[in-house]
CSV table of C-alpha atoms and ligand atoms in Angstrom, one decimal:
chain,number,residue,atom,x,y,z
A,50,MET,CA,3.4,5.6,23.5
A,51,THR,CA,6.0,2.7,24.1
A,52,SER,CA,5.4,-0.7,21.8
A,53,SER,CA,4.2,-2.2,24.9
A,54,THR,CA,1.4,0.2,25.7
A,55,LEU,CA,0.5,-0.5,22.6
A,56,ALA,CA,1.3,-4.7,22.4
A,57,GLN,CA,-1.3,-4.4,25.3
A,58,GLN,CA,-4.0,-2.3,23.4
A,59,LEU,CA,-3.7,-4.9,20.1
A,60,ARG,CA,-4.0,-7.8,23.0
A,61,GLU,CA,-7.1,-6.4,24.5
A,62,ALA,CA,-8.6,-4.5,21.0
A,63,LYS,CA,-12.0,-5.9,19.7
A,64,HIS,CA,-10.7,-4.6,16.3
A,65,VAL,CA,-7.8,-3.6,14.7
A,66,VAL,CA,-7.4,-2.0,11.9
A,67,VAL,CA,-3.8,-1.7,9.5
A,68,PHE,CA,-3.5,1.4,6.6
A,69,THR,CA,-0.1,1.0,4.9
A,70,GLY,CA,1.5,3.2,2.6
A,71,ALA,CA,4.5,2.7,0.1
A,72,GLY,CA,6.2,2.4,3.3
A,73,ALA,CA,5.2,-0.7,4.0
A,74,SER,CA,6.5,-2.4,0.7
A,75,ALA,CA,9.8,-0.3,0.2
A,76,GLU,CA,11.7,-3.3,2.1
A,77,SER,CA,11.1,-5.6,-0.1
A,78,GLY,CA,12.7,-3.3,-3.3
A,79,ILE,CA,9.5,-1.5,-4.2
A,80,PRO,CA,10.6,2.5,-4.6
A,81,THR,CA,8.6,4.9,-2.7
A,82,PHE,CA,7.2,8.4,-4.0
A,83,ARG,CA,9.0,10.2,-1.7
A,84,ASP,CA,12.2,8.3,-2.3
A,85,ALA,CA,14.2,9.3,-5.3
A,86,LEU,CA,12.8,6.8,-8.2
A,87,THR,CA,16.0,5.7,-10.1
A,88,GLY,CA,17.6,5.2,-13.6
A,89,LEU,CA,16.1,7.3,-16.2
A,90,TRP,CA,12.4,7.9,-14.3
A,91,GLU,CA,14.5,10.2,-11.6
A,92,HIS,CA,14.1,12.7,-13.8
A,93,PHE,CA,9.5,12.3,-13.6
A,94,ASP,CA,7.7,13.5,-11.1
A,95,PRO,CA,5.1,10.6,-9.9
A,96,ALA,CA,2.5,13.2,-9.4
A,97,LYS,CA,2.8,14.3,-12.9
A,98,LEU,CA,3.1,10.4,-14.7
A,99,ALA,CA,0.4,9.0,-12.5
A,100,THR,CA,-2.7,12.1,-13.8
A,101,SER,CA,-5.1,10.8,-16.8
A,102,ASP,CA,-4.0,13.8,-19.0
A,103,ALA,CA,-0.2,11.9,-18.7
A,104,TYR,CA,-1.7,9.1,-20.0
A,105,ARG,CA,-3.4,10.5,-22.6
A,106,GLY,CA,-0.8,13.2,-23.7
A,107,ASP,CA,2.2,10.5,-23.9
A,108,PRO,CA,0.8,7.0,-23.2
A,109,ALA,CA,4.1,5.2,-24.0
A,110,LEU,CA,5.4,7.0,-21.8
A,111,CYS,CA,3.2,6.1,-18.4
A,112,TRP,CA,2.7,2.6,-20.2
A,113,GLY,CA,6.0,2.5,-19.5
A,114,TRP,CA,6.6,3.4,-16.1
A,115,TYR,CA,3.6,1.2,-14.9
A,116,GLU,CA,5.6,-1.9,-16.4
A,117,TRP,CA,8.3,-1.0,-15.1
A,118,ARG,CA,6.5,-0.7,-11.8
A,119,ARG,CA,4.8,-3.5,-12.3
A,120,GLN,CA,7.8,-5.6,-13.1
A,121,LYS,CA,9.5,-4.6,-10.0
A,122,VAL,CA,6.7,-5.9,-7.8
A,123,VAL,CA,6.3,-9.1,-10.0
A,124,ARG,CA,9.8,-9.8,-8.8
A,125,ALA,CA,10.3,-8.9,-4.8
A,126,GLN,CA,8.9,-10.8,-2.0
A,127,PRO,CA,6.8,-10.2,0.5
A,128,ASN,CA,8.9,-8.8,3.2
A,129,GLU,CA,8.4,-8.9,7.6
A,130,ALA,CA,6.1,-5.9,8.0
A,131,HIS,CA,3.3,-8.0,5.2
A,132,ARG,CA,4.1,-11.0,6.8
A,133,ALA,CA,3.3,-10.2,10.5
A,134,ILE,CA,0.2,-7.8,9.2
A,135,ALA,CA,-1.5,-11.0,7.6
A,136,GLU,CA,-0.3,-12.8,11.5
A,137,PHE,CA,-1.7,-10.5,13.7
A,138,ALA,CA,-5.0,-11.0,11.6
A,139,LYS,CA,-5.0,-14.3,13.2
A,140,ARG,CA,-4.9,-13.3,16.5
A,141,VAL,CA,-7.2,-10.7,17.3
A,142,PRO,CA,-10.6,-11.2,17.0
A,143,LYS,CA,-11.3,-8.6,13.6
A,144,LEU,CA,-8.6,-7.3,11.5
A,145,THR,CA,-9.0,-5.0,8.7
A,146,LEU,CA,-6.4,-4.3,6.1
A,147,VAL,CA,-6.7,-0.8,4.5
A,148,THR,CA,-3.6,0.3,1.8
A,149,GLN,CA,-3.3,2.6,-0.5
A,150,ASN,CA,-0.2,0.1,-2.3
A,151,VAL,CA,-1.0,-0.8,-5.9
A,152,ASP,CA,0.9,-3.7,-5.6
A,153,ASP,CA,-0.2,-7.5,-4.0
A,154,LEU,CA,2.6,-8.0,-1.8
A,155,HIS,CA,-0.4,-8.0,1.7
A,156,GLU,CA,-1.7,-10.9,-0.3
A,157,ARG,CA,1.3,-12.8,-1.0
A,158,ALA,CA,2.3,-12.3,2.3
A,159,GLY,CA,-1.6,-14.5,3.2
A,160,SER,CA,-3.7,-11.1,4.0
A,161,GLN,CA,-6.9,-11.8,2.8
A,162,ASP,CA,-10.1,-9.2,1.7
A,163,VAL,CA,-7.2,-6.1,1.2
A,164,ILE,CA,-8.7,-3.3,1.0
A,165,HIS,CA,-7.0,-1.4,-1.8
A,166,LEU,CA,-8.3,2.5,-1.8
A,167,HIS,CA,-6.1,3.1,-5.2
A,168,GLY,CA,-6.2,0.2,-7.4
A,169,SER,CA,-4.1,-2.3,-8.6
A,170,LEU,CA,-1.1,-2.8,-11.1
A,171,HIS,CA,-2.5,-5.9,-11.9
A,172,SER,CA,-6.0,-4.9,-13.0
A,173,PRO,CA,-5.3,-3.0,-15.9
A,174,ARG,CA,-8.6,-1.8,-18.7
A,175,CYS,CA,-9.5,0.0,-21.8
A,176,ILE,CA,-9.3,3.5,-20.5
A,177,ASP,CA,-12.2,4.2,-23.5
A,178,CYS,CA,-14.4,1.2,-22.7
A,179,GLY,CA,-13.2,-0.2,-18.6
A,180,GLN,CA,-13.0,-3.3,-20.8
A,181,ALA,CA,-10.7,-5.6,-18.7
A,182,TYR,CA,-7.2,-6.5,-19.8
A,183,THR,CA,-5.5,-9.6,-19.1
A,184,LEU,CA,-1.2,-9.1,-18.8
A,185,PRO,CA,1.4,-11.9,-18.6
A,186,LEU,CA,2.3,-12.0,-15.2
A,187,THR,CA,6.2,-11.8,-16.5
A,188,SER,CA,7.6,-11.1,-19.3
A,189,ASP,CA,10.7,-11.2,-20.9
A,190,ALA,CA,9.9,-8.2,-22.5
A,191,LEU,CA,9.5,-5.9,-19.6
A,192,PRO,CA,12.4,-3.2,-19.4
A,193,GLU,CA,15.0,-3.1,-16.6
A,194,ASP,CA,15.2,0.3,-16.1
A,195,GLY,CA,12.5,2.3,-17.3
A,196,SER,CA,11.6,2.9,-21.5
A,197,ARG,CA,9.1,4.2,-23.0
A,198,ILE,CA,6.6,1.4,-24.2
A,199,GLU,CA,3.5,1.1,-26.6
A,200,PRO,CA,0.1,0.5,-24.2
A,201,PRO,CA,-1.4,-2.4,-25.4
A,202,GLN,CA,-5.3,-2.0,-27.2
A,203,CYS,CA,-8.8,-3.1,-26.4
A,204,SER,CA,-10.1,-5.9,-28.5
A,205,ALA,CA,-13.4,-4.6,-28.1
A,206,CYS,CA,-13.0,-0.4,-29.1
A,207,GLY,CA,-9.5,0.1,-30.0
A,208,GLY,CA,-9.0,2.1,-27.4
A,209,TYR,CA,-5.6,2.6,-24.7
A,210,VAL,CA,-5.1,0.0,-22.1
A,211,ARG,CA,-4.5,1.9,-18.7
A,212,PRO,CA,-3.3,0.6,-15.3
A,213,GLY,CA,-6.0,-0.5,-12.9
A,214,VAL,CA,-4.8,1.9,-10.2
A,215,VAL,CA,-6.6,5.6,-8.9
A,216,TRP,CA,-4.6,8.2,-11.1
A,217,PHE,CA,-4.2,11.7,-8.6
A,218,GLY,CA,-7.5,13.3,-9.8
A,219,GLU,CA,-10.4,10.4,-9.9
A,220,MET,CA,-12.3,9.2,-7.5
A,221,LEU,CA,-11.6,6.4,-5.2
A,222,PRO,CA,-13.9,3.3,-6.0
A,223,GLU,CA,-16.3,3.5,-3.7
A,224,ASP,CA,-16.8,0.0,-2.0
A,225,ALA,CA,-13.3,0.3,-0.6
A,226,TRP,CA,-13.9,3.5,0.4
A,227,SER,CA,-16.5,2.9,2.5
A,228,SER,CA,-15.8,-0.1,3.9
A,229,GLY,CA,-11.9,1.8,5.2
A,230,LEU,CA,-14.4,4.9,6.8
A,231,ALA,CA,-16.3,2.2,8.4
A,232,ALA,CA,-13.9,0.0,9.6
A,233,ALA,CA,-11.9,3.9,10.2
A,234,GLU,CA,-14.8,4.6,12.1
A,235,LYS,CA,-15.5,1.6,14.2
A,236,CYS,CA,-11.9,0.2,15.4
A,237,ASP,CA,-10.5,0.4,18.6
A,238,VAL,CA,-7.0,0.5,17.2
A,239,PHE,CA,-5.5,2.5,14.1
A,240,ILE,CA,-1.8,1.5,13.0
A,241,SER,CA,-0.9,4.1,9.7
A,242,ILE,CA,2.7,2.3,8.2
A,243,GLY,CA,4.8,3.9,5.9
A,244,THR,CA,2.6,6.5,4.0
A,245,SER,CA,3.6,10.3,4.1
A,246,GLY,CA,-0.2,11.0,4.9
A,247,ILE,CA,0.1,13.6,1.8
A,248,VAL,CA,-2.5,11.8,-0.4
A,249,TYR,CA,-6.3,12.4,0.1
A,250,PRO,CA,-9.3,11.2,0.8
A,251,ALA,CA,-6.7,8.5,1.8
A,252,ALA,CA,-4.7,10.3,4.8
A,253,GLU,CA,-8.5,11.3,6.6
A,254,LEU,CA,-8.8,7.7,7.9
A,255,PRO,CA,-6.9,8.0,10.5
A,256,LEU,CA,-7.8,11.4,12.0
A,257,ARG,CA,-11.1,9.2,11.1
A,258,ALA,CA,-10.6,6.6,13.7
A,259,LEU,CA,-9.3,9.5,16.3
A,260,GLY,CA,-11.8,11.7,16.1
A,261,HIS,CA,-13.7,8.2,16.8
A,262,GLY,CA,-11.9,7.5,19.8
A,263,ALA,CA,-9.2,4.7,18.4
A,264,THR,CA,-5.8,4.9,19.7
A,265,VAL,CA,-4.0,5.8,16.3
A,266,VAL,CA,0.0,5.0,15.7
A,267,HIS,CA,1.5,5.9,12.9
A,268,ILE,CA,4.9,3.9,12.4
A,269,ASN,CA,7.8,5.5,9.9
A,270,PRO,CA,11.2,5.9,9.7
A,271,GLU,CA,11.3,9.3,9.2
A,272,ARG,CA,9.1,11.8,11.9
A,273,PHE,CA,6.5,14.3,11.0
A,274,ASN,CA,4.1,16.2,12.6
A,275,ILE,CA,1.0,14.5,14.8
A,276,SER,CA,-1.6,15.9,17.0
A,277,SER,CA,-0.9,15.6,20.5
A,278,ARG,CA,-3.7,12.8,20.8
A,279,GLU,CA,-1.8,10.7,18.0
A,280,HIS,CA,0.9,8.2,18.7
A,281,PHE,CA,4.5,7.6,16.3
A,282,LEU,CA,7.1,5.1,16.9
A,283,GLN,CA,9.5,5.2,14.8
A,284,GLY,CA,11.4,2.1,13.3
A,285,GLN,CA,11.0,0.4,10.2
A,286,ALA,CA,8.2,-1.3,9.4
A,287,SER,CA,9.6,-4.7,9.5
A,288,VAL,CA,11.3,-4.4,12.8
A,289,LEU,CA,8.7,-2.8,14.4
A,290,MET,CA,5.7,-4.8,13.2
A,291,ARG,CA,7.9,-8.2,13.9
A,292,GLY,CA,8.3,-6.6,17.2
A,293,LEU,CA,4.5,-5.8,18.3
A,294,LEU,CA,3.7,-9.0,17.1
A,295,THR,CA,5.8,-11.0,19.2
A,296,GLU,CA,5.5,-8.5,21.7
A,297,ALA,CA,1.8,-9.1,21.7
A,298,PHE,CA,1.2,-12.5,21.4
A,299,GLY,CA,4.7,-14.1,22.4
A,300,ASP,CA,6.8,-15.4,19.2
A,301,PRO,CA,5.1,-17.6,16.6
A,302,LEU,CA,7.6,-20.1,15.6
A,303,VAL,CA,8.3,-20.5,19.5
A,304,THR,CA,4.1,-21.0,20.4
A,305,GLU,CA,4.1,-23.4,17.6
A,306,CYS,CA,7.0,-25.6,18.6
A,307,PHE,CA,4.6,-25.9,22.0
A,308,VAL,CA,1.8,-27.0,20.4
A,309,GLU,CA,3.5,-29.9,19.2
B,18,LIG,P1,5.0,8.2,0.0
B,18,LIG,O1,5.5,8.0,-1.1
B,18,LIG,O2,4.3,9.4,-0.2
B,18,LIG,O3,5.3,8.0,1.5
B,18,LIG,C1,6.1,6.9,2.2
B,18,LIG,C2,6.1,6.7,3.4
B,18,LIG,O4,7.0,5.7,3.5
B,18,LIG,C3,7.2,7.7,3.7
B,18,LIG,O5,6.8,8.7,4.6
B,18,LIG,C4,8.9,7.4,4.1
B,18,LIG,O6,9.4,7.7,5.5
B,18,LIG,C5,8.2,5.9,4.6
B,18,LIG,N1,8.9,4.9,4.6
B,18,LIG,C6,10.2,5.1,3.8
B,18,LIG,N2,10.7,3.1,4.7
B,18,LIG,C7,10.0,2.9,5.2
B,18,LIG,C8,10.0,1.7,5.7
B,18,LIG,N3,10.8,0.3,5.7
B,18,LIG,N4,9.1,1.6,7.2
B,18,LIG,C9,8.1,3.1,7.1
B,18,LIG,N5,8.0,3.3,6.4
B,18,LIG,C10,8.8,3.9,5.7
B,18,LIG,O7,4.0,6.9,-0.3
B,18,LIG,P2,2.3,6.7,0.4
B,18,LIG,O8,1.8,7.9,1.4
B,18,LIG,O9,1.7,5.8,-0.3
B,18,LIG,O10,1.1,7.9,-0.8
B,18,LIG,C11,2.0,8.1,-2.4
B,18,LIG,C12,0.6,7.5,-3.3
B,18,LIG,O11,2.0,6.2,-4.3
B,18,LIG,C13,-0.4,6.1,-3.1
B,18,LIG,O12,-1.1,6.8,-3.8
B,18,LIG,C14,0.2,4.8,-3.5
B,18,LIG,O13,-1.1,4.2,-4.3
B,18,LIG,C15,1.5,5.4,-4.4
B,18,LIG,N6,2.7,4.6,-4.2
B,18,LIG,C16,2.4,3.2,-4.2
B,18,LIG,C17,3.7,1.9,-4.0
B,18,LIG,C18,3.2,0.6,-3.6
B,18,LIG,O14,1.9,0.1,-4.1
B,18,LIG,N7,4.2,-0.2,-3.3
B,18,LIG,C19,5.4,2.9,-4.5
B,18,LIG,C20,4.9,3.6,-4.5
B,18,LIG,C21,4.0,4.5,-4.7
B,19,LIG,ZN1,-12.2,-0.5,-25.2
């Protein structure tokens, strides 16, 4: 499929699902799990840090890793891909944005009602009783390049505070998963951006969309195997999404000039 065929389908679509993974935030400087992590963290496997066992075994190591990631997000800005997705939502009758990302860059680009399948770095809670914990948005104490940090403790029960993300081996938030699934099964066009498609059950969504007759397109700079009924646009999320927006709906800046 060419980008102009997809642009045409986007113009005609009644319901579009955009499904994002870590690659959508890569151009904002947030490392993906498949990129080599920098500094101290390059010696660790994310799949081994992002589990409940890892946290209980070494809370300061895990909390330090999450604080390092949160600090990167706090200092990052949304990129053209985040912004183009927010623009698309204004131009199609219905757009559902489902993300595996635990950052808030979609929201900061103007997207509303983002479905976070894997929770958020910004909503920590007690590992024992679940009480929410408020973290300062920024802190000079945050590590520049990764270090062990003792997690805060819950004011209700004294348990450790854990990040509000979904760890490997945990269930997805039920509401998020059922809304994501319902959207995948109803949409005409499903665009999957910057995900390696190996983390389940999230990776099921494109297949569900395909099974219900949607056009499914993967956007990624690195090619991977897909079925013959799916489509692939190879390139960076920012370039391809901005290009698609312009091809489907014209240059937003030019349109605004005409309106004036
Ligand atoms: P992943 O790290 O497994 O894969 C990232 C994908 O993005 C790769 O296929 C890579 O080729 C692609 N990519 C890299 N640069 C890109 C670009 N400029 N444009 C488009 N694609 C690009 O990430 P995943 O599939 O999302 O799954 C792993 C888990 O990682 C998820 O559960 C997610 O919660 C977590 N994660 C989230 C963040 C974040 O919130 N920003 C960051 C790292 C990991
Ligand atoms: Zn508690």
